[in-house]
PDB file of C-alpha atoms in Angstrom:
ATOM      1  CA  MET A  24       1.465 -22.254  -8.588  1.00 85.00           C
ATOM      2  CA  LYS A  25       0.851 -18.762  -8.797  1.00 98.00           C
ATOM      3  CA  THR A  26       3.282 -16.090  -7.601  1.00 98.00           C
ATOM      4  CA  VAL A  27       2.937 -12.699  -6.310  1.00 98.00           C
ATOM      5  CA  LEU A  28       5.534 -10.037  -5.515  1.00 98.00           C
ATOM      6  CA  ILE A  29       4.666  -7.851  -2.746  1.00 98.00           C
ATOM      7  CA  THR A  30       6.383  -4.539  -1.660  1.00 98.00           C
ATOM      8  CA  GLY A  31       6.943  -3.104   1.651  1.00 97.00           C
ATOM      9  CA  THR A  32       6.924  -6.727   3.875  1.00 97.00           C
ATOM     10  CA  SER A  33       9.092  -6.027   6.481  1.00 94.00           C
ATOM     11  CA  SER A  34       6.218  -4.922   8.749  1.00 92.00           C
ATOM     12  CA  GLY A  35       2.524  -4.228   9.329  1.00 94.00           C
ATOM     13  CA  TYR A  36       0.136  -4.964   6.242  1.00 96.00           C
ATOM     14  CA  GLY A  37       2.874  -6.045   3.798  1.00 97.00           C
ATOM     15  CA  ARG A  38       4.052  -8.691   6.043  1.00 97.00           C
ATOM     16  CA  GLU A  39       0.829 -10.065   7.016  1.00 97.00           C
ATOM     17  CA  THR A  40      -0.292 -10.240   3.538  1.00 98.00           C
ATOM     18  CA  ALA A  41       3.006 -11.970   2.387  1.00 98.00           C
ATOM     19  CA  LEU A  42       2.390 -14.630   5.067  1.00 98.00           C
ATOM     20  CA  HIS A  43      -1.384 -15.019   4.129  1.00 98.00           C
ATOM     21  CA  PHE A  44      -0.450 -15.557   0.519  1.00 98.00           C
ATOM     22  CA  HIS A  45       1.958 -18.261   1.613  1.00 98.00           C
ATOM     23  CA  SER A  46      -0.477 -19.920   3.973  1.00 97.00           C
ATOM     24  CA  GLN A  47      -2.701 -20.193   0.714  1.00 97.00           C
ATOM     25  CA  GLY A  48      -0.049 -22.096  -1.144  1.00 97.00           C
ATOM     26  CA  TRP A  49       1.374 -19.176  -3.459  1.00 98.00           C
ATOM     27  CA  ASN A  50       4.851 -18.543  -4.332  1.00 98.00           C
ATOM     28  CA  VAL A  51       5.735 -15.273  -2.371  1.00 98.00           C
ATOM     29  CA  ILE A  52       8.525 -12.606  -3.356  1.00 98.00           C
ATOM     30  CA  ALA A  53       8.606 -10.428  -0.234  1.00 97.00           C
ATOM     31  CA  THR A  54      10.660  -7.303  -0.869  1.00 98.00           C
ATOM     32  CA  MET A  55      11.880  -4.792   1.284  1.00 97.00           C
ATOM     33  CA  ARG A  56      14.615  -1.990   1.314  1.00 95.00           C
ATOM     34  CA  THR A  57      16.591  -4.152   3.929  1.00 94.00           C
ATOM     35  CA  PRO A  58      16.199  -7.863   3.587  1.00 92.00           C
ATOM     36  CA  ARG A  59      15.410  -9.650   6.652  1.00 84.00           C
ATOM     37  CA  PRO A  60      14.909 -13.379   5.721  1.00 78.00           C
ATOM     38  CA  GLY A  61      14.660 -14.432   9.536  1.00 84.00           C
ATOM     39  CA  ASP A  62      11.437 -12.900  10.118  1.00 84.00           C
ATOM     40  CA  PHE A  63       9.683 -15.215   7.693  1.00 91.00           C
ATOM     41  CA  PRO A  64       9.251 -18.903   7.367  1.00 87.00           C
ATOM     42  CA  GLU A  65      11.741 -20.948   5.711  1.00 92.00           C
ATOM     43  CA  SER A  66      10.155 -22.258   2.418  1.00 95.00           C
ATOM     44  CA  ASP A  67      10.867 -22.960  -0.707  1.00 95.00           C
ATOM     45  CA  ARG A  68       7.915 -20.665  -2.022  1.00 97.00           C
ATOM     46  CA  PHE A  69       9.131 -17.770  -0.081  1.00 97.00           C
ATOM     47  CA  ARG A  70      11.887 -15.689  -0.981  1.00 96.00           C
ATOM     48  CA  VAL A  71      12.855 -12.253   0.592  1.00 96.00           C
ATOM     49  CA  VAL A  72      14.142  -9.800  -2.147  1.00 97.00           C
ATOM     50  CA  ALA A  73      15.943  -6.151  -1.681  1.00 97.00           C
ATOM     51  CA  LEU A  74      13.851  -3.558  -3.117  1.00 98.00           C
ATOM     52  CA  ASP A  75      13.674   0.273  -2.962  1.00 98.00           C
ATOM     53  CA  VAL A  76      10.716   1.517  -5.155  1.00 98.00           C
ATOM     54  CA  THR A  77      12.133   5.031  -5.779  1.00 98.00           C
ATOM     55  CA  GLU A  78      15.325   3.473  -7.664  1.00 98.00           C
ATOM     56  CA  PRO A  79      14.601   2.406 -10.982  1.00 98.00           C
ATOM     57  CA  GLU A  80      18.014  -0.040 -10.863  1.00 98.00           C
ATOM     58  CA  SER A  81      16.486  -1.495  -7.588  1.00 98.00           C
ATOM     59  CA  ILE A  82      13.094  -2.364  -9.344  1.00 98.00           C
ATOM     60  CA  ALA A  83      14.803  -3.768 -12.638  1.00 98.00           C
ATOM     61  CA  ALA A  84      16.929  -6.080 -10.374  1.00 98.00           C
ATOM     62  CA  ALA A  85      13.878  -7.153  -8.093  1.00 98.00           C
ATOM     63  CA  PHE A  86      11.931  -8.271 -11.213  1.00 98.00           C
ATOM     64  CA  GLU A  87      14.840 -10.105 -12.668  1.00 98.00           C
ATOM     65  CA  SER A  88      15.308 -12.036  -9.524  1.00 97.00           C
ATOM     66  CA  ALA A  89      11.565 -12.695  -9.149  1.00 97.00           C
ATOM     67  CA  GLY A  90      11.252 -14.103 -12.700  1.00 97.00           C
ATOM     68  CA  PRO A  91       7.354 -14.397 -14.116  1.00 98.00           C
ATOM     69  CA  ILE A  92       4.775 -13.393 -11.554  1.00 98.00           C
ATOM     70  CA  ASP A  93       1.069 -13.417 -11.699  1.00 98.00           C
ATOM     71  CA  ALA A  94       0.199 -10.738  -8.969  1.00 98.00           C
ATOM     72  CA  LEU A  95       1.585  -7.515  -8.205  1.00 98.00           C
ATOM     73  CA  VAL A  96       1.026  -5.789  -4.663  1.00 98.00           C
ATOM     74  CA  ASN A  97       2.183  -2.381  -4.448  1.00 98.00           C
ATOM     75  CA  ASN A  98       2.074  -2.224  -0.494  1.00 98.00           C
ATOM     76  CA  ALA A  99       5.196   0.066   0.326  1.00 97.00           C
ATOM     77  CA  GLY A 100       4.608   3.420   1.622  1.00 96.00           C
ATOM     78  CA  ILE A 101       5.692   6.572   3.665  1.00 94.00           C
ATOM     79  CA  PRO A 102       3.022   7.711   6.218  1.00 91.00           C
ATOM     80  CA  SER A 103       2.725  11.194   6.988  1.00 91.00           C
ATOM     81  CA  MET A 104       0.830  13.335   9.342  1.00 89.00           C
ATOM     82  CA  GLY A 105       1.140  16.857  10.292  1.00 89.00           C
ATOM     83  CA  VAL A 106      -0.323  20.589   9.192  1.00 91.00           C
ATOM     84  CA  PHE A 107       0.396  21.167   5.743  1.00 93.00           C
ATOM     85  CA  GLU A 108       1.712  24.738   6.764  1.00 92.00           C
ATOM     86  CA  GLY A 109       4.433  22.945   8.856  1.00 90.00           C
ATOM     87  CA  THR A 110       5.224  20.265   6.199  1.00 92.00           C
ATOM     88  CA  PRO A 111       8.725  20.740   4.517  1.00 92.00           C
ATOM     89  CA  MET A 112       8.470  20.538   1.129  1.00 96.00           C
ATOM     90  CA  ALA A 113      11.240  17.875   1.229  1.00 95.00           C
ATOM     91  CA  ARG A 114       9.065  15.592   3.016  1.00 94.00           C
ATOM     92  CA  VAL A 115       6.327  15.950   0.714  1.00 96.00           C
ATOM     93  CA  ARG A 116       8.781  14.917  -2.240  1.00 97.00           C
ATOM     94  CA  GLU A 117       9.811  11.983  -0.239  1.00 97.00           C
ATOM     95  CA  VAL A 118       6.079  10.725   0.585  1.00 97.00           C
ATOM     96  CA  PHE A 119       5.219  11.102  -3.297  1.00 98.00           C
ATOM     97  CA  GLU A 120       8.531   9.477  -4.379  1.00 98.00           C
ATOM     98  CA  THR A 121       7.219   6.152  -2.514  1.00 98.00           C
ATOM     99  CA  ASN A 122       3.630   6.709  -2.324  1.00 98.00           C
ATOM    100  CA  THR A 123       2.998   7.584  -5.779  1.00 98.00           C
ATOM    101  CA  PHE A 124       6.128   7.664  -8.255  1.00 98.00           C
ATOM    102  CA  GLY A 125       7.136   4.145  -6.696  1.00 98.00           C
ATOM    103  CA  VAL A 126       3.968   2.628  -7.323  1.00 98.00           C
ATOM    104  CA  MET A 127       3.677   3.694 -10.881  1.00 98.00           C
ATOM    105  CA  ALA A 128       7.393   2.781 -11.547  1.00 98.00           C
ATOM    106  CA  MET A 129       6.603  -0.525 -10.352  1.00 98.00           C
ATOM    107  CA  THR A 130       3.557  -1.161 -12.185  1.00 98.00           C
ATOM    108  CA  GLN A 131       4.843   0.028 -15.465  1.00 98.00           C
ATOM    109  CA  ALA A 132       7.851  -2.390 -14.902  1.00 98.00           C
ATOM    110  CA  VAL A 133       5.635  -5.374 -14.880  1.00 98.00           C
ATOM    111  CA  LEU A 134       2.991  -4.402 -17.323  1.00 98.00           C
ATOM    112  CA  PRO A 135       4.743  -5.696 -20.374  1.00 98.00           C
ATOM    113  CA  GLN A 136       4.955  -9.357 -18.883  1.00 98.00           C
ATOM    114  CA  PHE A 137       1.231  -9.266 -17.939  1.00 98.00           C
ATOM    115  CA  ARG A 138       0.033  -7.666 -21.114  1.00 98.00           C
ATOM    116  CA  GLU A 139       1.968 -10.186 -23.406  1.00 98.00           C
ATOM    117  CA  ARG A 140       0.774 -13.141 -21.294  1.00 98.00           C
ATOM    118  CA  GLY A 141      -2.892 -11.769 -21.417  1.00 98.00           C
ATOM    119  CA  SER A 142      -3.460 -12.246 -17.435  1.00 98.00           C
ATOM    120  CA  GLY A 143      -2.068 -10.610 -14.172  1.00 98.00           C
ATOM    121  CA  VAL A 144      -3.460  -8.446 -11.888  1.00 98.00           C
ATOM    122  CA  VAL A 145      -2.058  -5.055  -9.829  1.00 98.00           C
ATOM    123  CA  VAL A 146      -3.305  -4.201  -6.308  1.00 98.00           C
ATOM    124  CA  ASN A 147      -2.302  -0.944  -5.004  1.00 98.00           C
ATOM    125  CA  VAL A 148      -2.846  -0.241  -1.320  1.00 98.00           C
ATOM    126  CA  THR A 149      -4.345   3.322  -0.836  1.00 98.00           C
ATOM    127  CA  SER A 150      -5.762   4.196   2.545  1.00 97.00           C
ATOM    128  CA  SER A 151      -9.033   4.861   4.089  1.00 95.00           C
ATOM    129  CA  VAL A 152      -8.071   8.586   4.038  1.00 95.00           C
ATOM    130  CA  VAL A 153      -9.442   8.775   0.612  1.00 95.00           C
ATOM    131  CA  LEU A 154     -12.682   7.804   1.599  1.00 95.00           C
ATOM    132  CA  GLY A 155     -13.577  10.767   4.238  1.00 88.00           C
ATOM    133  CA  HIS A 156     -12.568  14.174   5.403  1.00 85.00           C
ATOM    134  CA  MET A 157      -9.178  13.714   7.423  1.00 85.00           C
ATOM    135  CA  PRO A 158      -7.285  16.534   9.001  1.00 88.00           C
ATOM    136  CA  LEU A 159      -3.654  16.178   9.241  1.00 90.00           C
ATOM    137  CA  THR A 160      -3.331  13.983   6.362  1.00 92.00           C
ATOM    138  CA  ALA A 161      -3.247  16.638   3.502  1.00 95.00           C
ATOM    139  CA  VAL A 162       0.319  15.328   2.104  1.00 96.00           C
ATOM    140  CA  TYR A 163      -0.532  11.802   2.435  1.00 96.00           C
ATOM    141  CA  LYS A 164      -3.926  11.638   1.089  1.00 97.00           C
ATOM    142  CA  ALA A 165      -2.983  13.734  -1.921  1.00 98.00           C
ATOM    143  CA  SER A 166      -0.387  10.934  -2.537  1.00 98.00           C
ATOM    144  CA  LYS A 167      -2.602   8.180  -2.091  1.00 98.00           C
ATOM    145  CA  MET A 168      -5.848  10.098  -3.985  1.00 98.00           C
ATOM    146  CA  ALA A 169      -3.148  10.063  -7.009  1.00 98.00           C
ATOM    147  CA  ILE A 170      -2.991   6.245  -7.021  1.00 98.00           C
ATOM    148  CA  GLU A 171      -6.826   5.870  -6.949  1.00 98.00           C
ATOM    149  CA  GLY A 172      -7.086   8.006 -10.025  1.00 98.00           C
ATOM    150  CA  PHE A 173      -4.253   6.337 -11.453  1.00 98.00           C
ATOM    151  CA  THR A 174      -5.651   2.906 -10.844  1.00 98.00           C
ATOM    152  CA  SER A 175      -9.200   3.711 -11.887  1.00 98.00           C
ATOM    153  CA  SER A 176      -7.637   4.776 -15.474  1.00 98.00           C
ATOM    154  CA  LEU A 177      -5.077   1.984 -15.578  1.00 98.00           C
ATOM    155  CA  ALA A 178      -7.740  -0.534 -15.104  1.00 98.00           C
ATOM    156  CA  LEU A 179      -9.407   0.510 -18.188  1.00 98.00           C
ATOM    157  CA  GLU A 180      -6.383   0.637 -20.501  1.00 98.00           C
ATOM    158  CA  LEU A 181      -5.323  -3.018 -19.354  1.00 98.00           C
ATOM    159  CA  ALA A 182      -8.822  -4.639 -19.633  1.00 98.00           C
ATOM    160  CA  PRO A 183      -8.384  -5.615 -23.346  1.00 98.00           C
ATOM    161  CA  PHE A 184      -5.456  -7.593 -22.611  1.00 98.00           C
ATOM    162  CA  GLY A 185      -6.950  -9.489 -19.457  1.00 98.00           C
ATOM    163  CA  VAL A 186      -5.129  -7.525 -16.902  1.00 98.00           C
ATOM    164  CA  ARG A 187      -6.948  -6.293 -14.001  1.00 98.00           C
ATOM    165  CA  ALA A 188      -6.008  -3.526 -11.512  1.00 98.00           C
ATOM    166  CA  LYS A 189      -7.583  -2.614  -7.986  1.00 98.00           C
ATOM    167  CA  THR A 190      -7.029  -0.583  -5.000  1.00 98.00           C
ATOM    168  CA  VAL A 191      -7.181  -1.870  -1.324  1.00 98.00           C
ATOM    169  CA  GLN A 192      -8.101   1.134   1.018  1.00 98.00           C
ATOM    170  CA  PRO A 193      -7.042  -0.008   4.609  1.00 97.00           C
ATOM    171  CA  GLY A 194      -8.613   1.374   7.798  1.00 94.00           C
ATOM    172  CA  ALA A 195      -6.571   2.659  10.803  1.00 90.00           C
ATOM    173  CA  CYS A 196      -4.678  -0.016  12.803  1.00 83.00           C
ATOM    174  CA  LEU A 197      -3.347   0.448  16.261  1.00 80.00           C
ATOM    175  CA  THR A 198      -0.890  -2.419  15.912  1.00 73.00           C
ATOM    176  CA  THR A 199       1.496  -0.919  13.272  1.00 60.00           C
ATOM    177  CA  ASN A 200       4.310   1.763  13.478  1.00 58.00           C
ATOM    178  CA  PHE A 201       2.109   3.949  11.092  1.00 57.00           C
ATOM    179  CA  ALA A 202       2.478   6.981  13.605  1.00 53.00           C
ATOM    180  CA  ALA A 203       6.032   6.885  14.249  1.00 54.00           C
ATOM    181  CA  ARG A 204       6.659   6.889  10.878  1.00 58.00           C
ATOM    182  CA  ALA A 205       4.273   9.404  10.101  1.00 53.00           C
ATOM    183  CA  THR A 206       5.851  11.890  12.159  1.00 51.00           C
ATOM    184  CA  ASN A 207       9.534  10.927  11.015  1.00 60.00           C
ATOM    185  CA  GLY A 208      10.528  10.040  14.625  1.00 56.00           C
ATOM    186  CA  ALA A 209       9.616  13.399  16.006  1.00 58.00           C
ATOM    187  CA  SER A 210       6.356  14.136  18.262  1.00 59.00           C
ATOM    188  CA  LEU A 211       3.310  15.752  16.627  1.00 62.00           C
ATOM    189  CA  GLU A 212       3.716  18.764  18.615  1.00 65.00           C
ATOM    190  CA  GLU A 213       7.322  19.403  17.408  1.00 67.00           C
ATOM    191  CA  LEU A 214       5.751  19.607  13.529  1.00 72.00           C
ATOM    192  CA  VAL A 215       2.801  21.670  14.611  1.00 84.00           C
ATOM    193  CA  PRO A 216       3.157  25.708  13.760  1.00 85.00           C
ATOM    194  CA  ALA A 217       1.679  27.310  17.270  1.00 84.00           C
ATOM    195  CA  PRO A 218      -1.292  28.492  15.561  1.00 86.00           C
ATOM    196  CA  TYR A 219      -2.777  25.013  14.780  1.00 83.00           C
ATOM    197  CA  ALA A 220      -1.836  23.814  18.329  1.00 84.00           C
ATOM    198  CA  GLU A 221      -5.485  23.798  19.442  1.00 85.00           C
ATOM    199  CA  PHE A 222      -7.129  22.365  16.195  1.00 80.00           C
ATOM    200  CA  THR A 223      -4.663  19.753  16.307  1.00 78.00           C
ATOM    201  CA  LYS A 224      -5.422  18.325  19.729  1.00 81.00           C
ATOM    202  CA  LYS A 225      -9.093  18.338  18.838  1.00 80.00           C
ATOM    203  CA  ALA A 226      -8.319  16.519  15.401  1.00 77.00           C
ATOM    204  CA  MET A 227      -6.093  13.709  17.292  1.00 74.00           C
ATOM    205  CA  GLY A 228      -8.835  13.452  19.901  1.00 72.00           C
ATOM    206  CA  SER A 229     -11.468  12.894  17.335  1.00 66.00           C
ATOM    207  CA  ALA A 230      -9.308  10.282  15.319  1.00 64.00           C
ATOM    208  CA  MET A 231      -8.729   8.078  18.352  1.00 61.00           C
ATOM    209  CA  SER A 232     -12.454   8.282  19.747  1.00 58.00           C
ATOM    210  CA  GLY A 233     -13.481   5.609  17.196  1.00 65.00           C
ATOM    211  CA  ASP A 234     -14.484   2.109  18.466  1.00 75.00           C
ATOM    212  CA  VAL A 235     -13.368  -0.100  15.379  1.00 81.00           C
ATOM    213  CA  PHE A 236     -10.274  -0.188  13.951  1.00 87.00           C
ATOM    214  CA  THR A 237      -8.468  -2.210  11.297  1.00 95.00           C
ATOM    215  CA  LYS A 238      -6.243  -5.290  11.913  1.00 95.00           C
ATOM    216  CA  GLU A 239      -3.392  -6.430   9.604  1.00 96.00           C
ATOM    217  CA  SER A 240      -5.253  -9.466   8.939  1.00 97.00           C
ATOM    218  CA  ASP A 241      -8.016  -7.513   7.274  1.00 97.00           C
ATOM    219  CA  VAL A 242      -5.942  -5.764   4.890  1.00 98.00           C
ATOM    220  CA  ALA A 243      -4.085  -9.216   4.168  1.00 98.00           C
ATOM    221  CA  GLU A 244      -7.639 -11.134   3.087  1.00 98.00           C
ATOM    222  CA  THR A 245      -8.869  -8.189   1.516  1.00 98.00           C
ATOM    223  CA  VAL A 246      -6.022  -8.175  -0.982  1.00 98.00           C
ATOM    224  CA  TRP A 247      -6.267 -11.611  -1.369  1.00 98.00           C
ATOM    225  CA  ARG A 248     -10.215 -10.950  -2.483  1.00 98.00           C
ATOM    226  CA  ALA A 249      -8.987  -8.270  -4.801  1.00 98.00           C
ATOM    227  CA  VAL A 250      -6.388 -10.424  -6.219  1.00 98.00           C
ATOM    228  CA  TYR A 251      -9.253 -13.195  -7.170  1.00 98.00           C
ATOM    229  CA  ASP A 252     -11.948 -10.624  -7.947  1.00 98.00           C
ATOM    230  CA  THR A 253     -12.924 -10.605 -11.760  1.00 96.00           C
ATOM    231  CA  THR A 254     -16.237  -8.958 -11.246  1.00 97.00           C
ATOM    232  CA  GLY A 255     -14.582  -5.534 -12.465  1.00 96.00           C
ATOM    233  CA  ARG A 256     -14.581  -4.004  -8.951  1.00 98.00           C
ATOM    234  CA  LEU A 257     -12.258  -1.291  -8.855  1.00 98.00           C
ATOM    235  CA  ARG A 258     -12.060  -0.456  -5.098  1.00 98.00           C
ATOM    236  CA  PHE A 259     -11.864  -2.675  -1.757  1.00 98.00           C
ATOM    237  CA  PRO A 260     -12.195  -1.063   1.520  1.00 98.00           C
ATOM    238  CA  ALA A 261     -10.099  -3.109   4.232  1.00 97.00           C
ATOM    239  CA  GLY A 262     -11.143  -3.337   8.150  1.00 94.00           C
ATOM    240  CA  PRO A 263     -14.671  -2.273   9.444  1.00 95.00           C
ATOM    241  CA  ASP A 264     -13.707   1.159   9.882  1.00 94.00           C
ATOM    242  CA  ALA A 265     -12.910   1.761   6.209  1.00 95.00           C
ATOM    243  CA  VAL A 266     -16.048  -0.226   5.303  1.00 95.00           C
ATOM    244  CA  ALA A 267     -18.123   2.231   7.545  1.00 93.00           C
ATOM    245  CA  LEU A 268     -16.474   5.185   5.878  1.00 92.00           C
ATOM    246  CA  ASP A 269     -16.937   3.416   2.258  1.00 93.00           C
ATOM    247  CA  GLN A 270     -20.812   2.836   3.183  1.00 93.00           C
ATOM    248  CA  ALA A 271     -21.012   6.542   4.237  1.00 88.00           C
ATOM    249  CA  LYS A 272     -19.885   8.038   0.951  1.00 74.00           C
TER     250      LYS A 272
END
């Protein structure tokens, strides 16, 4: 029976992905900063483990607790929206610590066991912002583009050892708490310098004018496909809006 470790499973895509893998018969190590076991089914194939991907000691402890795994899904991330001029550099560093350096740290920690065994797959969840030109996401997009580049090179390094690396690019989802977390609890208007107010209003109106959006299940199913893919494919858009952006490139 295979085992997957998934980061950022407290809600949204991560939670749905953990439930999907469990429903398909996998052992699931669901990780989050503050464990909430009661949010998941009671099962000897499902464990909730504390993990902060920005803390080396926490990463080491999580992998020790998990034991051997067959797949790592790096889903934990911090969303960010706003005009770059009005974004404090402390917030920029916070986003990169989780979205970029946290993914790299988790990946580096798992590679020895994958390489020595000659099998394993790393799936890094990025975003459909990497597929198009989207305003108000400069920091978030930069953190995710970094992982796209990281993964493409990593896949080449790991191929000789039978280890695979993929990215999944979710579209916009209306049923997650992305927007609230993206502004760190503040309204977007509070974060926008006055000269950018009109631009921001138009950009937000355009962003919400689409008629197709991504569901959590779209992402879970796409991660599942990426884990099983052996064709050498690197990137997997998830959700109809992400697929449309990918096809328009």
